Short mmCIF file of C-alpha atoms and ligand atoms in Angstrom, two decimals:
data_model
loop_
_atom_site.label_atom_id
_atom_site.label_comp_id
_atom_site.label_asym_id
_atom_site.label_seq_id
_atom_site.Cartn_x
_atom_site.Cartn_y
_atom_site.Cartn_z
CA UNK A 26 21.97 -98.10 -133.24
CA UNK A 27 17.98 -98.71 -133.76
CA UNK A 28 16.41 -97.99 -136.97
CA UNK A 29 15.28 -94.31 -135.11
CA UNK A 30 18.92 -93.39 -134.44
CA UNK A 31 20.13 -94.84 -137.40
CA UNK A 32 17.74 -92.07 -139.55
CA UNK A 33 19.39 -89.21 -137.88
CA UNK A 34 23.08 -89.75 -138.57
CA UNK A 35 24.69 -88.81 -141.79
CA UNK A 36 25.61 -90.81 -144.58
CA UNK A 37 28.15 -90.15 -146.86
CA UNK A 38 28.23 -92.23 -150.11
CA UNK A 39 31.20 -92.10 -152.85
CA UNK A 40 31.43 -89.81 -155.51
CA UNK A 41 32.40 -91.83 -158.82
CA UNK A 42 32.21 -90.63 -161.96
CA UNK A 43 30.50 -87.64 -161.13
CA UNK A 44 27.79 -88.89 -159.35
CA UNK A 45 26.96 -90.21 -155.67
CA UNK A 46 26.75 -94.00 -155.31
CA UNK A 47 25.90 -95.17 -151.84
CA UNK A 48 27.90 -98.44 -150.81
CA UNK A 49 27.25 -102.14 -149.56
CA UNK A 50 28.85 -101.62 -145.83
CA UNK A 51 29.94 -98.88 -143.90
CA UNK A 52 31.68 -97.76 -140.81
CA UNK A 53 31.12 -95.26 -138.03
CA UNK A 54 32.55 -92.07 -137.31
CA UNK A 55 32.47 -90.23 -134.65
CA UNK A 56 31.53 -86.99 -133.15
CA UNK A 57 35.44 -86.44 -131.08
CA UNK A 58 33.59 -83.54 -128.90
CA UNK A 59 30.74 -85.49 -127.38
CA UNK A 60 31.91 -89.15 -128.07
CA UNK A 61 28.64 -89.97 -130.22
CA UNK A 62 28.84 -91.83 -133.48
CA UNK A 63 26.97 -89.44 -136.21
CA UNK A 64 28.16 -90.10 -139.17
CA UNK A 65 28.20 -93.50 -141.34
CA UNK A 66 30.95 -93.53 -143.83
CA UNK A 67 31.42 -96.50 -146.82
CA UNK A 68 33.49 -98.89 -145.69
CA UNK A 69 34.83 -98.92 -149.71
CA UNK A 70 36.97 -102.02 -150.87
CA UNK A 71 38.46 -103.02 -154.36
CA UNK A 72 35.26 -102.81 -156.23
CA UNK A 73 34.80 -99.11 -155.86
CA UNK A 74 38.52 -98.40 -156.10
CA UNK A 75 37.93 -99.60 -159.28
CA UNK A 76 35.35 -98.15 -160.97
CA UNK A 77 36.21 -94.96 -159.86
CA UNK A 78 39.77 -95.77 -161.51
CA UNK A 79 37.51 -96.56 -164.50
CA UNK A 80 36.00 -92.98 -164.66
CA UNK A 81 39.17 -91.30 -163.96
CA UNK A 82 40.88 -93.47 -166.80
CA UNK A 83 37.67 -92.60 -168.98
CA UNK A 84 37.60 -88.76 -167.89
CA UNK A 85 41.58 -88.74 -168.73
CA UNK A 86 41.58 -88.29 -172.50
CA UNK A 87 39.58 -84.79 -172.34
CA UNK A 88 40.88 -83.25 -168.91
CA UNK A 89 44.29 -83.67 -169.66
CA UNK A 90 44.15 -82.06 -173.18
CA UNK A 91 42.76 -78.91 -172.00
CA UNK A 92 44.64 -76.08 -172.08
CA UNK A 93 45.94 -74.71 -168.45
CA UNK A 94 44.25 -71.70 -168.53
CA UNK A 95 40.80 -73.87 -169.05
CA UNK A 96 41.74 -75.65 -166.23
CA UNK A 97 42.47 -72.80 -164.36
CA UNK A 98 39.25 -71.23 -164.73
CA UNK A 99 37.54 -74.31 -162.97
CA UNK A 100 39.85 -74.39 -160.09
CA UNK A 101 39.23 -70.53 -159.15
CA UNK A 102 35.36 -71.55 -159.76
CA UNK A 103 35.82 -73.94 -157.31
CA UNK A 104 37.47 -71.78 -154.98
CA UNK A 105 35.22 -69.26 -155.02
CA UNK A 106 32.08 -72.05 -154.12
CA UNK A 107 34.05 -73.27 -151.26
CA UNK A 108 34.59 -69.86 -150.17
CA UNK A 109 30.88 -68.93 -150.24
CA UNK A 110 30.04 -72.07 -148.19
CA UNK A 111 33.15 -71.46 -145.57
CA UNK A 112 30.89 -71.17 -142.56
CA UNK A 113 28.99 -74.73 -143.24
CA UNK A 114 32.30 -75.95 -144.05
CA UNK A 115 34.05 -74.91 -141.39
CA UNK A 116 31.32 -75.75 -138.65
CA UNK A 117 31.52 -79.33 -140.16
CA UNK A 118 35.19 -79.83 -140.37
CA UNK A 119 35.35 -78.85 -136.32
CA UNK A 120 32.58 -81.58 -135.73
CA UNK A 121 33.89 -84.21 -137.39
CA UNK A 122 37.64 -83.37 -136.51
CA UNK A 123 37.39 -81.98 -132.93
CA UNK A 124 39.27 -78.95 -133.90
CA UNK A 125 38.13 -75.66 -132.69
CA UNK A 126 35.53 -73.78 -135.20
CA UNK A 127 38.33 -71.03 -134.68
CA UNK A 128 40.86 -72.42 -136.27
CA UNK A 129 38.59 -74.14 -139.02
CA UNK A 130 37.70 -70.87 -139.96
CA UNK A 131 40.49 -69.32 -139.82
CA UNK A 132 42.97 -72.03 -140.80
CA UNK A 133 41.46 -75.11 -142.56
CA UNK A 134 38.98 -74.14 -144.98
CA UNK A 135 40.85 -70.64 -145.71
CA UNK A 136 44.05 -72.92 -146.93
CA UNK A 137 41.23 -75.34 -148.62
CA UNK A 138 40.44 -72.29 -150.74
CA UNK A 139 43.75 -70.85 -151.31
CA UNK A 140 44.73 -74.37 -152.09
CA UNK A 141 42.67 -74.68 -155.44
CA UNK A 142 43.63 -70.51 -156.36
CA UNK A 143 47.62 -71.02 -155.34
CA UNK A 144 47.50 -73.93 -158.27
CA UNK A 145 44.91 -72.27 -160.59
CA UNK A 146 47.73 -69.47 -160.99
CA UNK A 147 50.83 -71.26 -160.74
CA UNK A 148 50.07 -73.55 -163.26
CA UNK A 149 49.91 -70.61 -165.94
CA UNK A 150 53.57 -70.17 -165.35
CA UNK A 151 56.08 -72.88 -165.60
CA UNK A 152 58.43 -72.52 -168.49
CA UNK A 153 60.46 -75.86 -169.70
CA UNK A 154 63.77 -75.94 -170.49
CA UNK A 155 65.77 -75.29 -173.39
CA UNK A 156 69.28 -75.87 -174.85
CA UNK A 157 71.16 -75.63 -178.35
CA UNK A 158 73.86 -77.40 -179.10
CA UNK A 159 75.24 -75.43 -182.76
CA UNK A 160 77.65 -77.81 -183.47
CA UNK A 161 75.52 -80.70 -184.00
CA UNK A 162 72.32 -78.63 -185.53
CA UNK A 163 70.41 -79.26 -182.35
CA UNK A 164 68.39 -77.94 -180.14
CA UNK A 165 66.96 -79.81 -176.97
CA UNK A 166 63.40 -78.94 -174.95
CA UNK A 167 61.54 -80.47 -172.37
CA UNK A 168 58.31 -80.80 -172.65
CA UNK A 169 55.99 -82.06 -169.30
CA UNK A 170 52.89 -84.03 -169.61
CA UNK A 171 50.25 -84.97 -166.99
CA UNK A 172 50.95 -88.43 -165.75
CA UNK A 173 47.36 -90.32 -165.31
CA UNK A 174 45.33 -91.11 -162.61
CA UNK A 175 46.56 -89.99 -159.49
CA UNK A 176 45.90 -92.03 -155.97
CA UNK A 177 45.80 -89.23 -153.32
CA UNK A 178 45.49 -90.81 -149.91
CA UNK A 179 45.21 -88.07 -146.66
CA UNK A 180 45.51 -87.97 -143.02
CA UNK A 181 42.35 -87.02 -140.10
CA UNK A 182 44.16 -83.74 -139.05
CA UNK A 183 43.93 -81.41 -141.51
CA UNK A 184 41.37 -82.68 -143.69
CA UNK A 185 40.21 -80.54 -146.16
CA UNK A 186 43.28 -78.54 -146.11
CA UNK A 187 45.52 -81.49 -147.03
CA UNK A 188 43.09 -83.06 -149.49
CA UNK A 189 42.85 -80.15 -151.54
CA UNK A 190 46.60 -79.26 -151.19
CA UNK A 191 47.05 -82.76 -153.40
CA UNK A 192 43.74 -82.61 -155.56
CA UNK A 193 44.53 -79.02 -157.15
CA UNK A 194 47.95 -79.52 -158.13
CA UNK A 195 46.94 -82.89 -159.63
CA UNK A 196 43.88 -81.79 -161.93
CA UNK A 197 45.54 -78.22 -162.43
CA UNK A 198 48.22 -80.37 -164.12
CA UNK A 199 46.00 -81.73 -166.03
CA UNK A 200 46.00 -85.39 -164.30
CA UNK A 201 42.23 -87.13 -163.06
CA UNK A 202 42.33 -88.30 -159.42
CA UNK A 203 40.74 -90.96 -157.03
CA UNK A 204 41.38 -89.59 -153.40
CA UNK A 205 40.48 -91.35 -150.20
CA UNK A 206 40.41 -88.86 -147.31
CA UNK A 207 40.86 -90.44 -143.64
CA UNK A 208 37.99 -92.87 -142.91
CA UNK A 209 37.70 -90.55 -139.46
CA UNK A 210 37.32 -87.01 -141.23
CA UNK A 211 35.76 -87.71 -144.16
CA UNK A 212 32.63 -85.23 -144.21
CA UNK A 213 34.02 -81.87 -146.01
CA UNK A 214 35.22 -83.99 -148.84
CA UNK A 215 32.02 -85.44 -149.51
CA UNK A 216 30.37 -81.73 -149.36
CA UNK A 217 33.19 -80.62 -151.54
CA UNK A 218 31.86 -83.58 -154.17
CA UNK A 219 28.67 -81.98 -154.12
CA UNK A 220 30.20 -78.61 -155.83
CA UNK A 221 32.32 -80.04 -158.51
CA UNK A 222 29.65 -80.22 -160.85
CA UNK A 223 28.85 -76.57 -160.86
CA UNK A 224 32.30 -75.62 -160.33
CA UNK A 225 32.84 -77.05 -164.11
CA UNK A 226 34.66 -80.47 -163.31
CA UNK A 227 33.62 -82.72 -165.77
CA UNK A 228 32.09 -86.19 -164.51
CA UNK A 229 35.23 -88.69 -163.45
CA UNK A 230 37.94 -86.23 -163.13
CA UNK A 231 38.16 -85.91 -159.25
CA UNK A 232 36.40 -88.90 -157.62
CA UNK A 233 36.35 -89.72 -153.71
CA UNK A 234 36.65 -93.37 -152.39
CA UNK A 235 35.74 -93.48 -148.50
CA UNK A 236 37.04 -96.00 -146.04
CA UNK A 237 40.16 -97.62 -144.27
CA UNK A 238 43.24 -97.46 -144.98
CA UNK A 239 43.51 -101.25 -145.20
CA UNK A 240 40.65 -101.83 -147.76
CA UNK A 241 40.32 -99.02 -149.58
CA UNK A 242 43.49 -97.12 -149.40
CA UNK A 243 45.52 -100.61 -150.42
CA UNK A 244 43.46 -101.07 -153.03
CA UNK A 245 44.17 -98.11 -154.50
CA UNK A 246 47.86 -98.67 -153.92
CA UNK A 247 47.73 -101.91 -155.27
CA UNK A 248 46.02 -100.70 -158.35
CA UNK A 249 48.20 -101.06 -161.89
CA UNK A 250 46.19 -98.29 -163.37
CA UNK A 251 47.34 -95.45 -160.73
CA UNK A 252 50.74 -94.73 -161.43
CA UNK A 253 51.27 -92.12 -158.31
CA UNK A 254 50.22 -91.68 -155.45
CA UNK A 255 50.68 -88.90 -153.27
CA UNK A 256 50.40 -89.43 -149.31
CA UNK A 257 50.21 -87.70 -145.82
CA UNK A 258 50.10 -89.69 -143.12
CA UNK A 259 52.68 -91.86 -140.69
CA UNK A 260 55.84 -93.32 -141.24
CA UNK A 261 54.61 -96.88 -140.71
CA UNK A 262 51.34 -96.33 -143.18
CA UNK A 263 54.08 -94.45 -145.79
CA UNK A 264 56.29 -98.13 -145.36
CA UNK A 265 53.63 -99.97 -145.88
CA UNK A 266 52.62 -98.04 -149.26
CA UNK A 267 56.15 -98.32 -150.57
CA UNK A 268 56.00 -102.08 -150.16
CA UNK A 269 52.87 -102.65 -151.73
CA UNK A 270 53.63 -99.76 -154.80
CA UNK A 271 57.11 -101.57 -155.21
CA UNK A 272 55.67 -104.26 -157.40
CA UNK A 273 54.13 -101.76 -159.81
CA UNK A 274 57.35 -99.07 -159.39
CA UNK A 275 54.77 -96.12 -158.74
CA UNK A 276 56.00 -92.78 -158.28
CA UNK A 277 55.61 -91.89 -154.68
CA UNK A 278 55.24 -88.84 -152.76
CA UNK A 279 55.04 -89.32 -148.98
CA UNK A 280 54.60 -86.58 -146.29
CA UNK A 281 55.13 -87.96 -142.95
CA UNK A 282 55.62 -87.49 -138.90
CA UNK A 283 57.78 -84.74 -137.01
CA UNK A 284 59.06 -84.86 -134.06
CA UNK A 285 59.67 -81.21 -134.42
CA UNK A 286 62.66 -79.65 -132.23
CA UNK A 287 62.51 -75.60 -130.88
CA UNK A 288 65.85 -74.51 -130.07
CA UNK A 289 65.68 -71.09 -127.92
CA UNK A 290 68.99 -68.98 -127.39
CA UNK A 291 69.70 -66.88 -124.23
CA UNK A 292 69.33 -63.99 -126.93
CA UNK A 293 65.92 -65.10 -127.91
CA UNK A 294 63.18 -62.24 -127.83
CA UNK A 295 60.90 -64.42 -125.39
CA UNK A 296 57.88 -61.79 -125.41
CA UNK A 297 57.71 -63.23 -128.92
CA UNK A 298 59.19 -67.18 -128.24
CA UNK A 299 56.74 -67.92 -125.73
CA UNK A 300 53.52 -67.51 -126.97
CA UNK A 301 54.62 -68.75 -130.36
CA UNK A 302 56.09 -71.64 -128.75
CA UNK A 303 52.88 -72.30 -126.77
CA UNK A 304 51.12 -71.83 -129.86
CA UNK A 305 53.28 -74.40 -132.00
CA UNK A 306 53.16 -76.83 -129.25
CA UNK A 307 48.95 -76.90 -128.90
CA UNK A 308 47.53 -75.25 -132.12
CA UNK A 309 44.96 -77.91 -133.25
CA UNK A 310 45.52 -80.23 -130.22
CA UNK A 311 48.90 -80.81 -131.57
CA UNK A 312 47.73 -82.69 -134.26
CA UNK A 313 50.15 -80.99 -137.07
CA UNK A 314 52.83 -82.69 -138.47
CA UNK A 315 54.82 -79.54 -137.69
CA UNK A 316 53.92 -78.93 -134.01
CA UNK A 317 56.64 -78.86 -131.39
CA UNK A 318 57.24 -81.22 -129.25
CA UNK A 319 61.25 -81.02 -128.48
CA UNK A 320 61.99 -77.35 -126.57
CA UNK A 321 65.65 -77.06 -125.90
CA UNK A 322 66.20 -74.18 -124.10
CA UNK A 323 69.65 -72.22 -123.27
CA UNK A 324 70.69 -72.93 -119.47
CA UNK A 325 71.08 -69.07 -118.46
CA UNK A 326 67.19 -68.53 -119.41
CA UNK A 327 66.02 -72.21 -118.68
CA UNK A 328 63.93 -71.18 -115.14
CA UNK A 329 62.67 -67.99 -116.29
CA UNK A 330 61.56 -69.36 -119.77
CA UNK A 331 59.65 -73.01 -117.82
CA UNK A 332 57.73 -70.43 -115.70
CA UNK A 333 56.70 -67.93 -118.22
CA UNK A 334 55.98 -70.55 -120.90
CA UNK A 335 53.95 -73.01 -118.30
CA UNK A 336 52.03 -69.72 -117.30
CA UNK A 337 51.14 -69.25 -121.40
CA UNK A 338 50.26 -72.21 -121.46
CA UNK A 339 47.60 -72.60 -119.07
CA UNK A 340 45.74 -69.83 -120.64
CA UNK A 341 44.96 -71.68 -123.36
CA UNK A 342 41.37 -73.16 -122.46
CA UNK A 343 40.08 -77.04 -123.37
CA UNK A 344 36.61 -77.14 -124.06
CA UNK A 345 33.64 -77.16 -126.89
CA UNK A 346 35.07 -76.59 -130.14
CA UNK A 347 32.07 -75.02 -131.41
CA UNK A 348 32.95 -72.24 -128.26
CA UNK A 349 34.50 -69.68 -130.33
CA UNK A 350 36.94 -68.52 -127.15
CA UNK A 351 38.36 -71.83 -126.67
CA UNK A 352 41.75 -72.85 -127.79
CA UNK A 353 41.96 -76.61 -127.52
CA UNK A 354 39.19 -78.57 -128.88
CA UNK A 355 38.81 -82.18 -128.59
CA UNK A 356 41.62 -85.36 -130.16
CA UNK A 357 40.96 -87.61 -132.79
CA UNK A 358 39.73 -90.29 -131.00
CA UNK A 359 39.15 -92.37 -127.94
CA UNK A 360 42.09 -94.41 -128.76
CA UNK A 361 44.30 -91.93 -129.77
CA UNK A 362 43.47 -90.01 -126.25
CA UNK A 363 44.83 -92.77 -124.84
CA UNK A 364 48.24 -93.02 -126.33
CA UNK A 365 48.77 -89.50 -125.84
CA UNK A 366 47.70 -89.94 -122.27
CA UNK A 367 50.25 -93.28 -121.91
CA UNK A 368 52.89 -90.91 -123.01
CA UNK A 369 52.67 -88.72 -120.18
CA UNK A 370 52.51 -91.33 -117.83
CA UNK A 371 55.63 -93.05 -119.31
CA UNK A 372 57.25 -89.59 -118.51
CA UNK A 373 56.08 -90.00 -115.39
CA UNK A 374 57.49 -92.94 -114.84
CA UNK A 375 61.02 -91.99 -115.82
CA UNK A 376 60.93 -89.12 -113.35
CA UNK A 377 60.67 -86.13 -115.54
CA UNK A 378 58.28 -83.89 -114.12
CA UNK A 379 54.37 -83.05 -115.58
CA UNK A 380 54.30 -79.28 -115.15
CA UNK A 381 50.88 -78.46 -115.97
CA UNK A 382 47.89 -80.22 -118.02
CA UNK A 383 47.29 -83.92 -117.85
CA UNK A 384 46.97 -85.10 -114.50
CA UNK A 385 48.06 -81.82 -112.52
CA UNK A 386 45.15 -79.53 -113.10
CA UNK A 387 41.37 -80.44 -113.25
CA UNK A 388 39.60 -80.60 -116.30
CA UNK A 389 36.01 -78.84 -116.50
CA UNK A 390 33.97 -79.57 -119.22
CA UNK A 391 30.42 -78.72 -120.25
CA UNK A 392 27.67 -81.36 -119.50
CA UNK A 393 27.28 -82.20 -123.36
CA UNK A 394 30.83 -83.00 -123.97
CA UNK A 395 31.92 -85.20 -120.67
CA UNK A 396 32.22 -88.35 -123.08
CA UNK A 397 34.69 -86.33 -125.41
CA UNK A 398 38.09 -87.13 -126.16
CA UNK A 399 40.04 -83.85 -124.29
CA UNK A 400 42.90 -83.37 -122.36
CA UNK A 401 44.87 -80.09 -121.45
CA UNK A 402 48.18 -78.39 -122.68
CA UNK A 403 50.48 -80.52 -120.83
CA UNK A 404 54.06 -79.97 -120.00
CA UNK A 405 56.95 -82.13 -119.41
CA UNK A 406 60.31 -81.13 -118.14
CA UNK A 407 63.73 -83.16 -117.26
CA UNK A 408 62.71 -85.78 -120.25
CA UNK A 409 66.06 -87.31 -120.84
CA UNK A 410 66.67 -87.28 -124.99
CA UNK A 411 66.45 -91.24 -125.27
CA UNK A 412 62.88 -91.42 -123.89
CA UNK A 413 60.46 -92.31 -125.90
CA UNK A 414 58.21 -89.19 -125.46
CA UNK A 415 61.76 -87.15 -127.28
CA UNK A 416 61.85 -90.02 -129.82
CA UNK A 417 58.48 -90.75 -130.89
CA UNK A 418 55.41 -88.61 -132.33
CA UNK A 419 53.14 -88.03 -130.10
CA UNK A 420 50.90 -85.59 -131.66
CA UNK A 421 48.99 -84.39 -129.17
CA UNK A 422 48.81 -81.64 -126.84
CA UNK A 423 51.84 -82.61 -124.83
CA UNK A 424 55.24 -80.68 -124.94
CA UNK A 425 58.43 -81.56 -123.47
CA UNK A 426 61.26 -78.67 -122.30
CA UNK A 427 64.61 -79.68 -121.29
CA UNK A 428 68.21 -77.25 -121.02
CA UNK A 429 71.07 -76.94 -123.35
CA UNK A 430 74.39 -75.11 -122.79
CA UNK A 431 76.04 -74.73 -125.85
CA UNK A 432 75.02 -74.68 -130.22
CA UNK A 433 77.12 -77.81 -131.05
CA UNK A 434 75.36 -79.83 -128.43
CA UNK A 435 71.61 -78.46 -129.08
CA UNK A 436 72.05 -79.08 -132.66
CA UNK A 437 73.53 -82.84 -132.28
CA UNK A 438 70.05 -83.46 -129.52
CA UNK A 439 67.91 -81.80 -132.19
CA UNK A 440 69.36 -84.13 -134.60
CA UNK A 441 69.17 -86.96 -132.70
CA UNK A 442 65.82 -88.50 -133.84
CA UNK A 443 64.93 -90.67 -137.27
CA UNK A 444 62.80 -87.73 -137.66
CA UNK A 445 63.82 -84.31 -139.78
CA UNK A 446 60.43 -82.15 -140.61
CA UNK A 447 60.38 -78.92 -139.01
CA UNK A 448 62.46 -76.63 -136.68
CA UNK A 449 62.37 -73.38 -135.11
CA UNK A 450 65.52 -71.66 -133.77
CA UNK A 451 64.80 -68.81 -131.72
CA UNK A 452 67.97 -66.12 -131.06
CA UNK A 453 68.67 -62.21 -131.82
CA UNK A 454 72.38 -63.13 -133.96
CA UNK A 455 71.69 -63.12 -137.22
CA UNK A 456 74.96 -65.16 -137.41
CA UNK A 457 74.03 -68.38 -135.37
CA UNK A 458 70.44 -68.14 -137.11
CA UNK A 459 72.32 -69.39 -140.74
CA UNK A 460 74.93 -71.65 -138.77
CA UNK A 461 72.42 -73.58 -136.90
CA UNK A 462 69.42 -73.66 -139.73
CA UNK A 463 72.24 -75.14 -142.13
CA UNK A 464 73.55 -77.80 -139.59
CA UNK A 465 69.77 -79.39 -138.59
CA UNK A 466 68.45 -82.19 -140.51
CA UNK A 467 65.02 -80.73 -140.88
CA UNK A 468 63.05 -80.06 -144.63
CA UNK A 469 61.73 -77.14 -143.00
CA UNK A 470 63.41 -74.39 -140.33
CA UNK A 471 61.89 -71.31 -139.02
CA UNK A 472 63.48 -68.57 -137.24
CA UNK A 473 61.88 -66.07 -134.63
CA UNK A 474 58.57 -67.58 -136.24
CA UNK A 475 56.43 -70.75 -137.06
CA UNK A 476 54.16 -71.97 -139.35
CA UNK A 477 54.96 -68.85 -141.65
CA UNK A 478 54.55 -70.14 -145.07
CA UNK A 479 55.05 -69.40 -149.16
CA UNK A 480 53.44 -71.81 -151.07
CA UNK A 481 55.96 -71.87 -153.68
CA UNK A 482 58.49 -72.95 -152.10
CA UNK A 483 59.21 -77.33 -151.47
CA UNK A 484 57.78 -78.61 -148.43
CA UNK A 485 58.65 -81.67 -146.68
CA UNK A 486 60.75 -83.48 -144.53
CA UNK A 487 64.13 -85.44 -144.31
CA UNK A 488 64.97 -89.00 -143.12
CA UNK A 489 61.64 -90.47 -141.88
CA UNK A 490 59.79 -87.91 -142.33
CA UNK A 491 59.19 -87.94 -145.89
CA UNK A 492 60.69 -88.52 -149.47
CA UNK A 493 59.79 -85.61 -152.15
CA UNK A 494 58.45 -82.55 -151.69
CA UNK A 495 55.45 -80.23 -152.20
CA UNK A 496 55.68 -76.48 -153.33
CA UNK A 497 54.55 -74.86 -156.97
CA UNK A 498 57.40 -76.23 -158.99
CA UNK A 499 57.49 -79.74 -157.10
CA UNK A 500 54.41 -80.20 -157.18
CA UNK A 501 53.83 -80.03 -160.96
CA UNK A 502 57.28 -81.96 -160.95
CA UNK A 503 55.38 -84.82 -159.42
CA UNK A 504 52.16 -84.83 -160.91
CA UNK A 505 53.87 -84.54 -164.85
CA UNK A 506 55.96 -86.62 -166.58
CA UNK A 507 59.14 -84.76 -168.40
CA UNK A 508 60.21 -85.56 -171.82
CA UNK A 509 63.39 -84.32 -173.29
CA UNK A 510 63.29 -83.70 -177.22
CA UNK A 511 65.75 -83.29 -179.72
CA UNK A 512 64.99 -81.35 -182.78
CA UNK A 513 67.85 -81.47 -185.82
CA UNK A 514 67.25 -78.69 -187.98
P1 NAD B 607 47.86 -92.60 -140.89
O1 NAD B 607 48.98 -93.05 -141.74
O2 NAD B 607 47.11 -93.93 -140.05
O3 NAD B 607 46.49 -92.98 -142.35
C1 NAD B 607 47.02 -91.81 -143.79
C2 NAD B 607 45.81 -92.11 -144.62
O4 NAD B 607 46.05 -93.31 -144.89
C3 NAD B 607 44.50 -92.28 -144.04
O5 NAD B 607 43.70 -91.99 -145.11
C4 NAD B 607 44.58 -93.80 -143.87
O6 NAD B 607 43.23 -94.74 -144.31
C5 NAD B 607 45.32 -94.46 -145.04
N1 NAD B 607 45.97 -95.32 -144.95
C6 NAD B 607 46.46 -96.33 -143.33
N2 NAD B 607 46.61 -97.47 -143.65
C7 NAD B 607 47.01 -97.57 -145.03
C8 NAD B 607 47.65 -98.69 -146.20
N3 NAD B 607 47.97 -99.98 -145.44
N4 NAD B 607 47.31 -98.05 -147.57
C9 NAD B 607 47.01 -97.02 -148.05
N5 NAD B 607 46.41 -96.17 -146.94
C10 NAD B 607 46.50 -96.71 -145.71
O7 NAD B 607 48.09 -91.50 -140.62
P2 NAD B 607 47.10 -90.83 -139.80
O8 NAD B 607 46.53 -90.95 -137.93
O9 NAD B 607 45.66 -90.31 -140.65
O10 NAD B 607 47.86 -89.21 -139.54
C11 NAD B 607 48.60 -88.30 -138.59
C12 NAD B 607 50.15 -89.19 -139.33
O11 NAD B 607 50.29 -87.68 -140.51
C13 NAD B 607 51.38 -87.98 -138.58
O12 NAD B 607 52.08 -89.19 -138.26
C14 NAD B 607 51.37 -86.67 -138.75
O13 NAD B 607 52.55 -86.14 -138.57
C15 NAD B 607 50.91 -87.53 -140.32
N6 NAD B 607 50.90 -86.13 -141.42
C16 NAD B 607 51.74 -85.37 -141.92
C17 NAD B 607 51.88 -83.85 -142.47
C18 NAD B 607 53.29 -83.92 -143.71
O14 NAD B 607 53.05 -82.81 -144.58
N7 NAD B 607 54.09 -84.21 -143.46
C19 NAD B 607 50.56 -83.61 -142.39
C20 NAD B 607 49.76 -83.93 -142.03
C21 NAD B 607 50.18 -85.23 -141.11
#
């Protein structure tokens, strides 16, 4: 860009030891709904990570010795401040990520606020264990202490939502953190840094280093003074992180991809099931790890389901994310859009039928969005189970619908992928719902609903979808070390 052009760009800085610091080099960040570069993100590496880890280490003794109540009050203050600026955060998230302003206003930012409030509260209610051994004259009890400097790495699909889901429990437990958001969606993390001092978060407790996974992310993963890494992202990156951290035997929490099935039995209430399954397939452009991408429908209702499902999917409007009537915004990048489109092409080449969306229906965009990364909600039928469209995570507005006959058969087919994150079961038979939920290889099973979460309970995946769980108790256990202490009297 020319000088005049670059002046108009938003330039982010790292946040280290309570101060914003410029970086020696930067990377471009695009507005997905226009295709324009609008922001420059620090291209941090070892040096910046080193400074951030040092600041976090220095802040640890004071922060870790504060009472849970003191920390709780600070988290609540920060929650209030983000909530106060909710609209500005929502606008920024929508512009940076391509998601609709409605989704950012109603899901992303409210949840970021709630993450801080939730852990501000839950940190006050943990109890440790105690056992007695009267014949030995002993009592044993457990004690939990923060671990140290936590490395937090988050993806681009729910930027502030997922980053705060890690920062909140980490600091509530008394750790200090170095966070690295996705290089594609860094703006809301940077905005949050501006609030930390006023909220009472001491310098060095939360440090944010911006940059790519290969440089900044790996420097964090390889740093000997960062004993734990909480990562949300793709399975491939998780493998790399596992290898790189092995030298230090780091504690890892890995929240990864999914290939989530919806199983729809012939006794399902279709008036609830169809709109919810359209939402579970296309919400946030299908860029949620929990989105449905394989829909198994019992043969007796297959034709009716398909007809009504396509009708409903066609009602979802794709376009300018800042228009509050739009349901589907822009995909994160040009490369990602290309990848998602290629899956549709592959399905067609294999003989599957594309019933609506990509390549079938016209996509009309406003003049300002012609270069944006848009795609219509796409429904594919008659796809073979072994097709890459039924096996790999597509992470876009594409869903596959296939028929099944028996309960036994559908459980086997639903489990026949490498992932095991979330599944949905639709039936009015309570016995069947329990049976099927029990046998699905999936960390989360929603029956007759989708995305209803109680943050108290474990969240995470089986198989290639992850290691570990997050939630009130699970995150507390991950972000603390436990000791067993024996007292002889
Ligand atoms: P990604 O794995 O490419 O990147 C995630 C983060 O890791 C980014 O911050 C990236 O910069 C960083 N990173 C990349 N390479 C790294 C390396 N070698 N070392 C350290 N860090 C590195 O994932 P993405 O494309 O940003 O996100 C989409 C993926 O995230 C999808 O697979 C999706 O299912 C998954 N996801 C999972 C959950 C969950 O809770 N299970 C939630 C949201 C997204």
